[in-house]
mmCIF file of C-alpha atoms in Angstrom:
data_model
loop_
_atom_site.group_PDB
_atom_site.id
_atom_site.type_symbol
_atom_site.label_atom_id
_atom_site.label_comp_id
_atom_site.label_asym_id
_atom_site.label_seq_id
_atom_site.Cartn_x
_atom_site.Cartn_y
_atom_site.Cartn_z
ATOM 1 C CA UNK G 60 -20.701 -104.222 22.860
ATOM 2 C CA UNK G 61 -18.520 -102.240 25.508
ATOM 3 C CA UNK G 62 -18.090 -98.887 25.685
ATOM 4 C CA UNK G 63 -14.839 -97.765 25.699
ATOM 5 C CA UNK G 64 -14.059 -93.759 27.473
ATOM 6 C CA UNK G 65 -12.409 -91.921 24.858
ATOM 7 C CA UNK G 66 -8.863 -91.220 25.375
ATOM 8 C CA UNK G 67 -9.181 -87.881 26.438
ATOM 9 C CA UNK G 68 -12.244 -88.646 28.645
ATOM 10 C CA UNK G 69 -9.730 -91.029 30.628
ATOM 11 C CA UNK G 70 -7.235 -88.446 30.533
ATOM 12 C CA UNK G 71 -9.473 -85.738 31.898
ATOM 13 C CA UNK G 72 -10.348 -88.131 35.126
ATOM 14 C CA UNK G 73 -6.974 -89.089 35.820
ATOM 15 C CA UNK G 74 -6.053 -84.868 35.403
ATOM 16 C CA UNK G 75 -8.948 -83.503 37.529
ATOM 17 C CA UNK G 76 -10.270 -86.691 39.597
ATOM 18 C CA UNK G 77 -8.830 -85.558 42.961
ATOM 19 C CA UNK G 78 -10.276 -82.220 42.411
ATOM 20 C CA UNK G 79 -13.412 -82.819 41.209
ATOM 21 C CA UNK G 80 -13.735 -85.267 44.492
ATOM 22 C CA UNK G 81 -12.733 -82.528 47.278
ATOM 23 C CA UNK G 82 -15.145 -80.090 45.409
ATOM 24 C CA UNK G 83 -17.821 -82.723 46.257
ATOM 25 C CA UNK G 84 -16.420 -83.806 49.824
ATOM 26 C CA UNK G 85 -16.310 -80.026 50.811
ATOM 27 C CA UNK G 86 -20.000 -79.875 49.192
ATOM 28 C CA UNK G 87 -21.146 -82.818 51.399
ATOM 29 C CA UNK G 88 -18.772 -83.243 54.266
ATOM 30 C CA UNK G 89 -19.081 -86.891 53.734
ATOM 31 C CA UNK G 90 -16.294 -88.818 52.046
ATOM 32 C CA UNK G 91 -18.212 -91.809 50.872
ATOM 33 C CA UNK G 92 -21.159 -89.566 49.462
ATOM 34 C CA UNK G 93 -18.459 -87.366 47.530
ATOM 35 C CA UNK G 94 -17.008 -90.227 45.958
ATOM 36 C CA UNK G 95 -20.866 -91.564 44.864
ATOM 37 C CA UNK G 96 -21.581 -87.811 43.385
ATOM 38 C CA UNK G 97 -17.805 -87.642 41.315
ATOM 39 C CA UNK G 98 -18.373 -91.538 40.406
ATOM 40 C CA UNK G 99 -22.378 -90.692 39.151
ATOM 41 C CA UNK G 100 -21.030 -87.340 37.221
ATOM 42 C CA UNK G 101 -18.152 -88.728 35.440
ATOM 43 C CA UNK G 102 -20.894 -92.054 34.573
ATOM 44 C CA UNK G 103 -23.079 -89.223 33.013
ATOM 45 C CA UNK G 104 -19.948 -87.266 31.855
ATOM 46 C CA UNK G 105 -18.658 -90.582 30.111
ATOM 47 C CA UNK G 106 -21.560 -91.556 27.909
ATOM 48 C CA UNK G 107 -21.711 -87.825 26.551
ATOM 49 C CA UNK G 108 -17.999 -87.168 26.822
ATOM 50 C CA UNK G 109 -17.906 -86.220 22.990
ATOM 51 C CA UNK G 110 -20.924 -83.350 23.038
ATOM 52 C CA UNK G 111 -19.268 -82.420 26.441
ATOM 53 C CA UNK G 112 -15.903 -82.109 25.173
ATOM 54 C CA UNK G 113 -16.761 -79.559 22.209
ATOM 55 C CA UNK G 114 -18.035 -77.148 24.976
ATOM 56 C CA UNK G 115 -15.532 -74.471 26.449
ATOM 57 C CA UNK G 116 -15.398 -75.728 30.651
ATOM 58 C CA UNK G 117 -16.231 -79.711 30.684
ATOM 59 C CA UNK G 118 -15.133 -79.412 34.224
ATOM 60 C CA UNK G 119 -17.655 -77.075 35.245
ATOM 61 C CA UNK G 120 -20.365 -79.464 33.250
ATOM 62 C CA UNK G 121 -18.941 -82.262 35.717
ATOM 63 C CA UNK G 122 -18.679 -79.233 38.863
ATOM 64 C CA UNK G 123 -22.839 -78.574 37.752
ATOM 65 C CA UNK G 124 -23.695 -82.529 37.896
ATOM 66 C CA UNK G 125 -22.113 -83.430 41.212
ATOM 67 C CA UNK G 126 -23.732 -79.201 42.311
ATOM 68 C CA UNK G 127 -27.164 -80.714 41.023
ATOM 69 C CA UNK G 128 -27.159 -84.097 42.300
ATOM 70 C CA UNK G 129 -25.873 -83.067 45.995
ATOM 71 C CA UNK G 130 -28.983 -80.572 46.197
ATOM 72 C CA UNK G 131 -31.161 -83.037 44.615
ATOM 73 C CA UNK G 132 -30.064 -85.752 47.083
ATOM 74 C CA UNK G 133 -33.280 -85.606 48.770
ATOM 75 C CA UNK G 134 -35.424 -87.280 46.619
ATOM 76 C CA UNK G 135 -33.576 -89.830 45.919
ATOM 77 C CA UNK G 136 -33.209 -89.916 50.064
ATOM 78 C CA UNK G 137 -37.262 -90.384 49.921
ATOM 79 C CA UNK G 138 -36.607 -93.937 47.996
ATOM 80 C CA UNK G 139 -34.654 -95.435 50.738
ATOM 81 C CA UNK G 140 -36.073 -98.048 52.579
ATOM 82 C CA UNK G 141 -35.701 -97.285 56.766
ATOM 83 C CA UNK G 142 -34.246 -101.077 58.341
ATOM 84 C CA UNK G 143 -34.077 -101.361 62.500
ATOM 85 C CA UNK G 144 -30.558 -102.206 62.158
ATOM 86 C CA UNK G 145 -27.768 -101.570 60.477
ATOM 87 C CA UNK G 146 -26.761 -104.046 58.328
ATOM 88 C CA UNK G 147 -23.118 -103.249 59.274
ATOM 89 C CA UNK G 148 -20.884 -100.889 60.792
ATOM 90 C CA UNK G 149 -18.194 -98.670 59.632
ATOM 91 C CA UNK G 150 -14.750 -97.902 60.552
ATOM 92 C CA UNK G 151 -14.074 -93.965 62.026
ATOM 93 C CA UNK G 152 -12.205 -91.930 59.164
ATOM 94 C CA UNK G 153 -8.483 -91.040 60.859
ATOM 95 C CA UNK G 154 -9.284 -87.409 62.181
ATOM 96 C CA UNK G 155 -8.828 -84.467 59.149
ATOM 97 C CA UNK G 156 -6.943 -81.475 59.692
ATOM 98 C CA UNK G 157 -10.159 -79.395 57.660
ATOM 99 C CA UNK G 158 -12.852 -81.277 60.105
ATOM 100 C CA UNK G 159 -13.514 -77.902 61.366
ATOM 101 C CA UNK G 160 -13.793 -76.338 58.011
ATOM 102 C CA UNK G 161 -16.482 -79.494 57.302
ATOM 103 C CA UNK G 162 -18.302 -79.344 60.721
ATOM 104 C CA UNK G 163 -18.801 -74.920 60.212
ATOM 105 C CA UNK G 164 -19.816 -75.935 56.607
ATOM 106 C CA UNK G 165 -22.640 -78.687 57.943
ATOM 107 C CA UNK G 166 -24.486 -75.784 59.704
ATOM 108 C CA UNK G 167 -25.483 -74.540 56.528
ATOM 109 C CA UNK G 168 -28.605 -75.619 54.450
ATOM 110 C CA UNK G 169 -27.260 -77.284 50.945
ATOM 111 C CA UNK G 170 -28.318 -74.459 49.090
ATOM 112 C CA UNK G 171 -25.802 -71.326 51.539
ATOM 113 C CA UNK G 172 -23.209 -74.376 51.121
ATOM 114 C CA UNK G 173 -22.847 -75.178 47.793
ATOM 115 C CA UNK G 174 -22.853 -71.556 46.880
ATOM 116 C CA UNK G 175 -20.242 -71.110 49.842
ATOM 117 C CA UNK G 176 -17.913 -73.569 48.435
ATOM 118 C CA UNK G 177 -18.238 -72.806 45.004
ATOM 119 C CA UNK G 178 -17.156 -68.739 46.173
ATOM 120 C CA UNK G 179 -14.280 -69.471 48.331
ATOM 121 C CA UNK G 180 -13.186 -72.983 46.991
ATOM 122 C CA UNK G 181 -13.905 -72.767 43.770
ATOM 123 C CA UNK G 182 -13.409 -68.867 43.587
ATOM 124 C CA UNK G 183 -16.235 -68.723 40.742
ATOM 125 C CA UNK G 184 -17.942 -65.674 40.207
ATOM 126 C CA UNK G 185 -21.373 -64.726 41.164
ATOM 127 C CA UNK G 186 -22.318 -65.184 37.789
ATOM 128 C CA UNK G 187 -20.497 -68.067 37.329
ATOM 129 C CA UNK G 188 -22.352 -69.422 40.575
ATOM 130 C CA UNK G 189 -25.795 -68.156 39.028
ATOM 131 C CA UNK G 190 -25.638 -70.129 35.951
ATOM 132 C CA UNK G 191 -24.064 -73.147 37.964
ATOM 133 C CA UNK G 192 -27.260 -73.359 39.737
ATOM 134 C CA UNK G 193 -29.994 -72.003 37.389
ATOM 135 C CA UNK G 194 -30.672 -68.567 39.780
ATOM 136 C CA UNK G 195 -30.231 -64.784 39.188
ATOM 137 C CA UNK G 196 -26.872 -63.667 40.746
ATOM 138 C CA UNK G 197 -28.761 -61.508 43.241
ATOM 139 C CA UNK G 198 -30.290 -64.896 44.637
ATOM 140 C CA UNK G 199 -26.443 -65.545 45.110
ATOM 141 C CA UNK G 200 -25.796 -62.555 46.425
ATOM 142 C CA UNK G 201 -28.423 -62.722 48.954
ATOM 143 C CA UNK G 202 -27.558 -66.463 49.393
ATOM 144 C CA UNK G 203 -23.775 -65.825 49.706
ATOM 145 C CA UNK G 204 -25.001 -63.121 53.042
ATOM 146 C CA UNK G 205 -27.530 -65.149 54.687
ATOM 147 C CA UNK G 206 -24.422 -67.902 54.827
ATOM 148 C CA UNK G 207 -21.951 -65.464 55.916
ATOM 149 C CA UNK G 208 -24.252 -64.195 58.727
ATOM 150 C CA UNK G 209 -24.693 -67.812 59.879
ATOM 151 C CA UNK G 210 -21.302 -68.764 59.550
ATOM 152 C CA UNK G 211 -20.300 -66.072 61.807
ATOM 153 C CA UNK G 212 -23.178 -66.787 64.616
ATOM 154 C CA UNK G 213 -21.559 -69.965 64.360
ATOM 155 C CA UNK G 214 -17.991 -68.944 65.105
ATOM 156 C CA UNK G 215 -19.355 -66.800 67.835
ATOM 157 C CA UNK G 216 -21.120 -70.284 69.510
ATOM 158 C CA UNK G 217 -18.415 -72.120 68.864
ATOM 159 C CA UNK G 218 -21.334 -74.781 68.318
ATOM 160 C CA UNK G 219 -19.774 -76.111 65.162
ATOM 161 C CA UNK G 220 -16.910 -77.692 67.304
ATOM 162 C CA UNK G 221 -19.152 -80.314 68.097
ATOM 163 C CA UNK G 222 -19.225 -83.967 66.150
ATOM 164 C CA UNK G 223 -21.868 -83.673 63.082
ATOM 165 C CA UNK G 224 -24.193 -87.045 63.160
ATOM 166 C CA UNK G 225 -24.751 -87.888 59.663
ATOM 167 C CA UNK G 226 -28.304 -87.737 58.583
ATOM 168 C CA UNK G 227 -28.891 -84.503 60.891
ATOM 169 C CA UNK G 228 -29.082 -82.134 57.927
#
């Protein structure tokens, strides 16, 4: 038997697929990884689409999955098998005009960026951060400074201008 996504499942993704996915590129700076995290979420989102639905904000339920997985990323990162080659090589992305934005976020640990994007692109609340990521809203408060500090040591050095090799953070 197949499943089938409810009509209003399918409707959701086609409504909120190109946000959901520059929520999670501007979470991980890495096109290819943002479009694993949105495709995993809505896989999750699908199969409980119904329960999901009856809830008030089934975007932030899909916003929490892709916030969870990126953080959680480095387990799954401890899995990988290590090869002495790559098995092939990619193509250079055609330069973005937010590259900048993407290179000041990559200074930050996961934790300062995910709260950093959820503030400014997102424009949740504090509290809407806490519960996003299972903390007290002073741990995003204190989060939220320790980012802003960095960010702006950074735009002193001018160090973020420089190319980001993947795998670094």
């Amino acid at each position: 038997m197949r499943w089938a996504a409810p009509d209003q499942f399918a409707e959701f993704v086609r409504d909120r697929h190109a946000a959901l996915l520059q929520y999670a590129y501007l979470l991980s700076g890495d096109r290819h990884l943002a479009e694993d995290l949105v495709q995993d979420a809505l896989e999750r989102a699908g199969i409980a689409w119904r329960r999901i639905e009856r809830r008030d904000d089934p975007e932030g339920y899909l916003r929490r999955i892709i916030t969870n997985r990126y953080l959680n990323r480095v387990r799954a990162l401890r899995r990988e098998r290590l090869v002495s080659a790559a098995p092939e090589t990619g193509v250079a992305d055609a330069e973005r005009s937010d590259d900048s934005v993407i290179r000041l976020l990559g200074c930050l640990p996961r934790q300062q960026r995910a709260v950093m994007v959820m503030r400014y692109y997102l424009d949740l609340s504090e509290a809407q951060i806490a519960e996003t990521l299972g903390c007290s809203a002073g741990t995003v408060k204190s989060t939220a400074s320790r980012a802003l500090t960095r960010l702006r040591r950074e735009l002193a050095s001018d160090s973020y201008l420089l190319p980001v090799e993947k795998g670094a953070r």
